[in-house]
Every structure is written in C-alpha cells, then in structure tokens.
PDB file of C-alpha atoms in Angstrom:
ATOM      1  CA  GLN A   1      42.971  -5.889 -44.258  1.00 47.00           C
ATOM      2  CA  THR A   2      42.323  -3.812 -41.216  1.00 49.00           C
ATOM      3  CA  ASP A   3      39.314  -4.527 -39.045  1.00 49.00           C
ATOM      4  CA  PHE A   4      37.234  -1.570 -38.075  1.00 51.00           C
ATOM      5  CA  ARG A   5      34.475  -1.317 -35.545  1.00 51.00           C
ATOM      6  CA  ILE A   6      31.226  -0.359 -37.209  1.00 55.00           C
ATOM      7  CA  TRP A   7      29.045  -0.502 -34.153  1.00 54.00           C
ATOM      8  CA  THR A   8      29.134  -1.300 -30.454  1.00 59.00           C
ATOM      9  CA  GLN A   9      26.118  -1.381 -28.159  1.00 59.00           C
ATOM     10  CA  GLY A  10      26.250  -3.021 -24.758  1.00 61.00           C
ATOM     11  CA  ASP A  11      27.873  -6.419 -25.263  1.00 63.00           C
ATOM     12  CA  ARG A  12      27.264  -6.407 -29.030  1.00 63.00           C
ATOM     13  CA  GLU A  13      29.957  -5.302 -31.417  1.00 66.00           C
ATOM     14  CA  TRP A  14      30.122  -5.514 -35.183  1.00 64.00           C
ATOM     15  CA  LYS A  15      33.692  -5.651 -36.443  1.00 69.00           C
ATOM     16  CA  ALA A  16      34.288  -5.863 -40.145  1.00 70.00           C
ATOM     17  CA  HIS A  17      36.496  -4.861 -43.046  1.00 70.00           C
ATOM     18  CA  GLN A  18      35.985  -4.033 -46.702  1.00 69.00           C
ATOM     19  CA  VAL A  19      36.386  -6.862 -49.209  1.00 73.00           C
ATOM     20  CA  VAL A  20      36.387  -6.882 -53.009  1.00 73.00           C
ATOM     21  CA  CYS A  21      34.665  -9.827 -54.680  1.00 75.00           C
ATOM     22  CA  ALA A  22      37.132 -11.494 -57.073  1.00 80.00           C
ATOM     23  CA  ARG A  23      34.290 -12.524 -59.422  1.00 79.00           C
ATOM     24  CA  CYS A  24      32.217  -9.346 -59.798  1.00 73.00           C
ATOM     25  CA  GLY A  25      34.195  -6.526 -58.168  1.00 68.00           C
ATOM     26  CA  LEU A  26      31.511  -5.658 -55.578  1.00 68.00           C
ATOM     27  CA  ILE A  27      33.078  -3.985 -52.556  1.00 66.00           C
ATOM     28  CA  TYR A  28      31.251  -5.092 -49.453  1.00 71.00           C
ATOM     29  CA  THR A  29      31.389  -5.193 -45.679  1.00 73.00           C
ATOM     30  CA  ASN A  30      32.661  -8.511 -44.325  1.00 76.00           C
ATOM     31  CA  PRO A  31      31.366 -10.182 -42.340  1.00 75.00           C
ATOM     32  CA  ARG A  32      28.004  -9.147 -43.711  1.00 74.00           C
ATOM     33  CA  PRO A  33      25.500  -8.405 -40.983  1.00 72.00           C
ATOM     34  CA  SER A  34      22.350 -10.447 -40.571  1.00 73.00           C
ATOM     35  CA  GLU A  35      19.033  -8.674 -41.043  1.00 72.00           C
ATOM     36  CA  GLU A  36      18.565  -8.885 -37.264  1.00 74.00           C
ATOM     37  CA  ALA A  37      21.913  -7.173 -36.646  1.00 71.00           C
ATOM     38  CA  LEU A  38      21.037  -4.463 -39.170  1.00 70.00           C
ATOM     39  CA  LYS A  39      17.667  -3.908 -37.509  1.00 70.00           C
ATOM     40  CA  ASP A  40      19.383  -3.473 -34.139  1.00 70.00           C
ATOM     41  CA  PHE A  41      21.965  -1.158 -35.700  1.00 67.00           C
ATOM     42  CA  TYR A  42      19.425   1.087 -37.418  1.00 66.00           C
ATOM     43  CA  ASP A  43      17.054   1.114 -34.431  1.00 65.00           C
ATOM     44  CA  ALA A  44      19.747   2.061 -31.941  1.00 62.00           C
ATOM     45  CA  TYR A  45      22.589   3.876 -33.563  1.00 52.00           C
ATOM     46  CA  LEU A  46      22.324   5.389 -37.011  1.00 52.00           C
ATOM     47  CA  ARG A  47      22.179   9.172 -37.074  1.00 51.00           C
ATOM     48  CA  PHE A  48      22.341  11.180 -40.222  1.00 52.00           C
ATOM     49  CA  GLY A  49      25.074  13.645 -40.984  1.00 53.00           C
ATOM     50  CA  GLU A  50      25.195  16.239 -43.687  1.00 58.00           C
ATOM     51  CA  ILE A  51      24.506  14.963 -47.187  1.00 63.00           C
ATOM     52  CA  SER A  52      26.250  16.567 -50.106  1.00 67.00           C
ATOM     53  CA  GLU A  53      23.693  17.936 -52.558  1.00 79.00           C
ATOM     54  CA  TYR A  54      26.422  17.779 -55.201  1.00 78.00           C
ATOM     55  CA  PHE A  55      26.814  14.018 -54.638  1.00 74.00           C
ATOM     56  CA  ARG A  56      23.071  13.308 -54.928  1.00 82.00           C
ATOM     57  CA  LYS A  57      22.817  15.468 -58.069  1.00 86.00           C
ATOM     58  CA  LYS A  58      25.640  13.476 -59.658  1.00 83.00           C
ATOM     59  CA  GLN A  59      23.748  10.262 -58.893  1.00 83.00           C
ATOM     60  CA  ILE A  60      20.492  11.440 -60.461  1.00 88.00           C
ATOM     61  CA  ASP A  61      22.374  12.919 -63.441  1.00 87.00           C
ATOM     62  CA  PHE A  62      24.062   9.546 -63.997  1.00 83.00           C
ATOM     63  CA  LEU A  63      20.732   7.736 -63.841  1.00 83.00           C
ATOM     64  CA  CYS A  64      18.970  10.142 -66.203  1.00 85.00           C
ATOM     65  CA  HIS A  65      21.878  10.156 -68.647  1.00 83.00           C
ATOM     66  CA  ASN A  66      21.798   6.343 -68.888  1.00 80.00           C
ATOM     67  CA  LEU A  67      18.053   5.872 -69.358  1.00 79.00           C
ATOM     68  CA  PRO A  68      16.176   6.026 -72.642  1.00 71.00           C
ATOM     69  CA  SER A  69      13.356   7.928 -70.921  1.00 70.00           C
ATOM     70  CA  VAL A  70      13.293   9.867 -67.675  1.00 66.00           C
ATOM     71  CA  GLN A  71       9.894   8.880 -66.454  1.00 78.00           C
ATOM     72  CA  GLY A  72       8.179   6.066 -64.659  1.00 90.00           C
ATOM     73  CA  LYS A  73       8.097   4.659 -61.161  1.00 94.00           C
ATOM     74  CA  LEU A  74      11.263   4.538 -59.077  1.00 95.00           C
ATOM     75  CA  LEU A  75      11.725   2.656 -55.797  1.00 97.00           C
ATOM     76  CA  ASP A  76      14.717   3.683 -53.700  1.00 97.00           C
ATOM     77  CA  VAL A  77      15.787   0.922 -51.304  1.00 96.00           C
ATOM     78  CA  GLY A  78      17.551   2.470 -48.320  1.00 93.00           C
ATOM     79  CA  ALA A  79      16.035   5.863 -49.081  1.00 94.00           C
ATOM     80  CA  PHE A  80      17.913   7.573 -46.230  1.00 88.00           C
ATOM     81  CA  ASP A  81      16.412  11.058 -45.826  1.00 91.00           C
ATOM     82  CA  GLY A  82      14.767  11.100 -49.259  1.00 94.00           C
ATOM     83  CA  SER A  83      17.243  13.508 -50.858  1.00 93.00           C
ATOM     84  CA  PHE A  84      17.784  11.250 -53.887  1.00 94.00           C
ATOM     85  CA  LEU A  85      14.038  10.640 -54.223  1.00 96.00           C
ATOM     86  CA  ASP A  86      13.380  14.374 -54.066  1.00 96.00           C
ATOM     87  CA  LEU A  87      15.762  14.990 -56.977  1.00 94.00           C
ATOM     88  CA  ALA A  88      14.252  12.082 -58.931  1.00 95.00           C
ATOM     89  CA  ARG A  89      10.772  13.521 -58.400  1.00 96.00           C
ATOM     90  CA  GLN A  90      12.006  16.888 -59.687  1.00 94.00           C
ATOM     91  CA  ARG A  91      13.251  15.085 -62.824  1.00 92.00           C
ATOM     92  CA  GLY A  92       9.827  13.581 -63.510  1.00 92.00           C
ATOM     93  CA  PHE A  93       9.829  10.218 -61.753  1.00 94.00           C
ATOM     94  CA  GLU A  94       7.001   8.928 -59.586  1.00 95.00           C
ATOM     95  CA  VAL A  95       8.996   8.078 -56.470  1.00 97.00           C
ATOM     96  CA  HIS A  96       8.628   5.644 -53.588  1.00 97.00           C
ATOM     97  CA  GLY A  97      11.101   4.504 -50.962  1.00 97.00           C
ATOM     98  CA  ILE A  98      11.780   2.093 -48.154  1.00 97.00           C
ATOM     99  CA  GLU A  99      14.102   2.979 -45.280  1.00 94.00           C
ATOM    100  CA  PRO A 100      14.926   1.059 -42.079  1.00 89.00           C
ATOM    101  CA  THR A 101      15.314   4.103 -39.791  1.00 87.00           C
ATOM    102  CA  GLU A 102      12.509   6.088 -38.247  1.00 88.00           C
ATOM    103  CA  GLU A 103      14.584   9.257 -38.453  1.00 88.00           C
ATOM    104  CA  GLY A 104      15.143   8.830 -42.190  1.00 89.00           C
ATOM    105  CA  VAL A 105      11.468   8.145 -42.863  1.00 94.00           C
ATOM    106  CA  LEU A 106      10.462  11.252 -40.905  1.00 94.00           C
ATOM    107  CA  GLU A 107      12.929  13.417 -42.842  1.00 92.00           C
ATOM    108  CA  ALA A 108      11.680  11.992 -46.157  1.00 96.00           C
ATOM    109  CA  LYS A 109       8.046  12.505 -45.191  1.00 97.00           C
ATOM    110  CA  GLY A 110       8.965  16.094 -44.286  1.00 96.00           C
ATOM    111  CA  LYS A 111       9.817  16.467 -47.993  1.00 96.00           C
ATOM    112  CA  ASP A 112       6.356  15.078 -48.828  1.00 98.00           C
ATOM    113  CA  LEU A 113       7.813  11.801 -50.106  1.00 98.00           C
ATOM    114  CA  ASP A 114       6.242   8.338 -50.021  1.00 97.00           C
ATOM    115  CA  VAL A 115       8.773   6.449 -47.899  1.00 97.00           C
ATOM    116  CA  VAL A 116       7.836   3.534 -45.640  1.00 96.00           C
ATOM    117  CA  ARG A 117       9.833   2.210 -42.725  1.00 94.00           C
ATOM    118  CA  GLY A 118      11.131  -1.315 -43.082  1.00 92.00           C
ATOM    119  CA  PHE A 119      13.558  -3.635 -44.770  1.00 91.00           C
ATOM    120  CA  PHE A 120      13.510  -4.633 -48.412  1.00 94.00           C
ATOM    121  CA  ASN A 121      13.088  -8.368 -47.968  1.00 92.00           C
ATOM    122  CA  THR A 122      10.815 -11.224 -49.034  1.00 93.00           C
ATOM    123  CA  GLU A 123       8.085 -10.194 -46.584  1.00 93.00           C
ATOM    124  CA  TYR A 124       8.028  -6.668 -48.031  1.00 94.00           C
ATOM    125  CA  VAL A 125       8.137  -7.813 -51.663  1.00 94.00           C
ATOM    126  CA  ASP A 126       5.326 -10.311 -51.056  1.00 93.00           C
ATOM    127  CA  VAL A 127       2.897  -7.610 -49.868  1.00 92.00           C
ATOM    128  CA  ILE A 128       3.567  -4.710 -52.225  1.00 90.00           C
ATOM    129  CA  THR A 129       1.440  -4.415 -55.323  1.00 88.00           C
ATOM    130  CA  GLU A 130       3.529  -1.844 -57.200  1.00 86.00           C
ATOM    131  CA  CYS A 131       5.756  -2.686 -60.122  1.00 92.00           C
ATOM    132  CA  TYR A 132       8.666  -0.303 -60.724  1.00 94.00           C
ATOM    133  CA  ASP A 133      10.596   0.827 -63.757  1.00 92.00           C
ATOM    134  CA  ILE A 134      13.708   1.403 -61.643  1.00 91.00           C
ATOM    135  CA  VAL A 135      14.903   0.100 -58.278  1.00 93.00           C
ATOM    136  CA  SER A 136      17.842   2.053 -56.862  1.00 93.00           C
ATOM    137  CA  MET A 137      20.016   0.823 -53.980  1.00 92.00           C
ATOM    138  CA  LEU A 138      22.461   3.639 -53.267  1.00 87.00           C
ATOM    139  CA  HIS A 139      24.863   2.706 -50.464  1.00 80.00           C
ATOM    140  CA  THR A 140      22.743  -0.335 -49.624  1.00 84.00           C
ATOM    141  CA  LEU A 141      23.799  -3.412 -51.556  1.00 79.00           C
ATOM    142  CA  GLU A 142      27.223  -3.589 -49.926  1.00 71.00           C
ATOM    143  CA  HIS A 143      25.584  -4.046 -46.501  1.00 75.00           C
ATOM    144  CA  VAL A 144      23.169  -6.890 -47.184  1.00 80.00           C
ATOM    145  CA  GLU A 145      23.763 -10.491 -46.204  1.00 77.00           C
ATOM    146  CA  ASP A 146      23.192 -11.927 -49.698  1.00 83.00           C
ATOM    147  CA  PRO A 147      23.545  -9.339 -52.504  1.00 83.00           C
ATOM    148  CA  LEU A 148      22.453 -11.750 -55.238  1.00 86.00           C
ATOM    149  CA  ASP A 149      19.190 -12.625 -53.468  1.00 90.00           C
ATOM    150  CA  PHE A 150      18.664  -8.919 -52.812  1.00 91.00           C
ATOM    151  CA  VAL A 151      18.965  -8.136 -56.521  1.00 91.00           C
ATOM    152  CA  ARG A 152      16.626 -11.033 -57.327  1.00 92.00           C
ATOM    153  CA  LEU A 153      14.038  -9.472 -55.009  1.00 94.00           C
ATOM    154  CA  ALA A 154      14.445  -6.177 -56.853  1.00 94.00           C
ATOM    155  CA  LEU A 155      13.808  -7.958 -60.138  1.00 93.00           C
ATOM    156  CA  LYS A 156      10.522  -9.294 -58.742  1.00 94.00           C
ATOM    157  CA  VAL A 157       9.201  -5.748 -58.346  1.00 95.00           C
ATOM    158  CA  THR A 158      10.643  -4.411 -61.606  1.00 92.00           C
ATOM    159  CA  LYS A 159       8.589  -4.163 -64.777  1.00 84.00           C
ATOM    160  CA  PRO A 160       9.780  -6.434 -67.579  1.00 79.00           C
ATOM    161  CA  LYS A 161      11.448  -4.675 -70.492  1.00 62.00           C
ATOM    162  CA  GLN A 162       8.969  -4.051 -73.283  1.00 57.00           C
ATOM    163  CA  ALA A 163       9.970  -5.050 -76.794  1.00 51.00           C
ATOM    164  CA  PRO A 164       9.934  -2.148 -79.242  1.00 54.00           C
ATOM    165  CA  ALA A 165       6.828  -1.923 -81.433  1.00 55.00           C
ATOM    166  CA  GLN A 166       7.302  -3.522 -84.816  1.00 59.00           C
ATOM    167  CA  PRO A 167       6.486  -1.382 -87.866  1.00 61.00           C
ATOM    168  CA  ALA A 168       3.347  -2.464 -89.697  1.00 56.00           C
TER     169      ALA A 168
END
C-alpha cells in the first residue's frame, strides 16, 4: 500500500490509501475522512475537471438496463455538476440531488436541475419529505466515514418495493 496525499491546506493534510474490504469488496479511502474533514475539503479545495460524457452515459445506460421501469424519482447523492442527473431527466426520471460544493450546485442549477448544497446525513434525511424510487451515490460511498450507515440513510428515503398485484 502506498500512501498518497489527497489534500493539504495550511497545517492540515489528509493522507490515505485505497483499501479493499475483505467481506464485501468495497474499495474505499483509508483512513476515511470525518464529515468535518470532508466539509473543509469541499469548501476549500475541490475544483471540477472535465467530465466524460461517455462515462456518464454508460452509468445511466446501466441503471436503465437494470430497472423494470425507467421512471420515478431519483436522488443523486454527491451530484457533482448534475451531468448524471441531466441524463436521468432526459430518460424520464424526476431528478433531485445533493452536493457538498457550491461550485457543483451552481453548475447543476445552470442546467435547471434541483440540486441543494449539503451533506447526505441524518440531519438532511430528517428534514426532507420526499421519498425516492432510486438513490444513486456515484463516486461517493467510498469517501464516507461509515458506508453501512450511509446506505441505511438512503433506505430511509427510498420507497418500499411494492408487491405485484394479484390476479382476481
């Protein structure tokens, strides 16, 4: 394992490496940053580069190919600049997003997308009233402090699966 420096600002530095969970196979950044460290990171440092349209199209194609119906409400956690949400909207989804960076939110809003600035955490989940058919977390889950709790929060805002109608 080779350490790499993710971020340095003043006397703060976040050194980490990639780790593969032996139980589930999740590849994640270790040590995982606290929410406070992530807030500092996104507030001070993150700047967007070019995003491959091809890559985002592959992601939405994968999602649509693996769903019984391409409709409903989708929440994208870590919405970045809204490029994935824009493609999902074009495919028929009602889209919403949450993004920790002001720059990302502004870019998403420039695409006329409903993206709020903030972190997907208990405080956020406790105040939203929406219930989603899909919660996506592209390039997000590997950064959070506790991935299992993060997924549990997503389940709280996801609609329960409806049983198929029984023939009369």
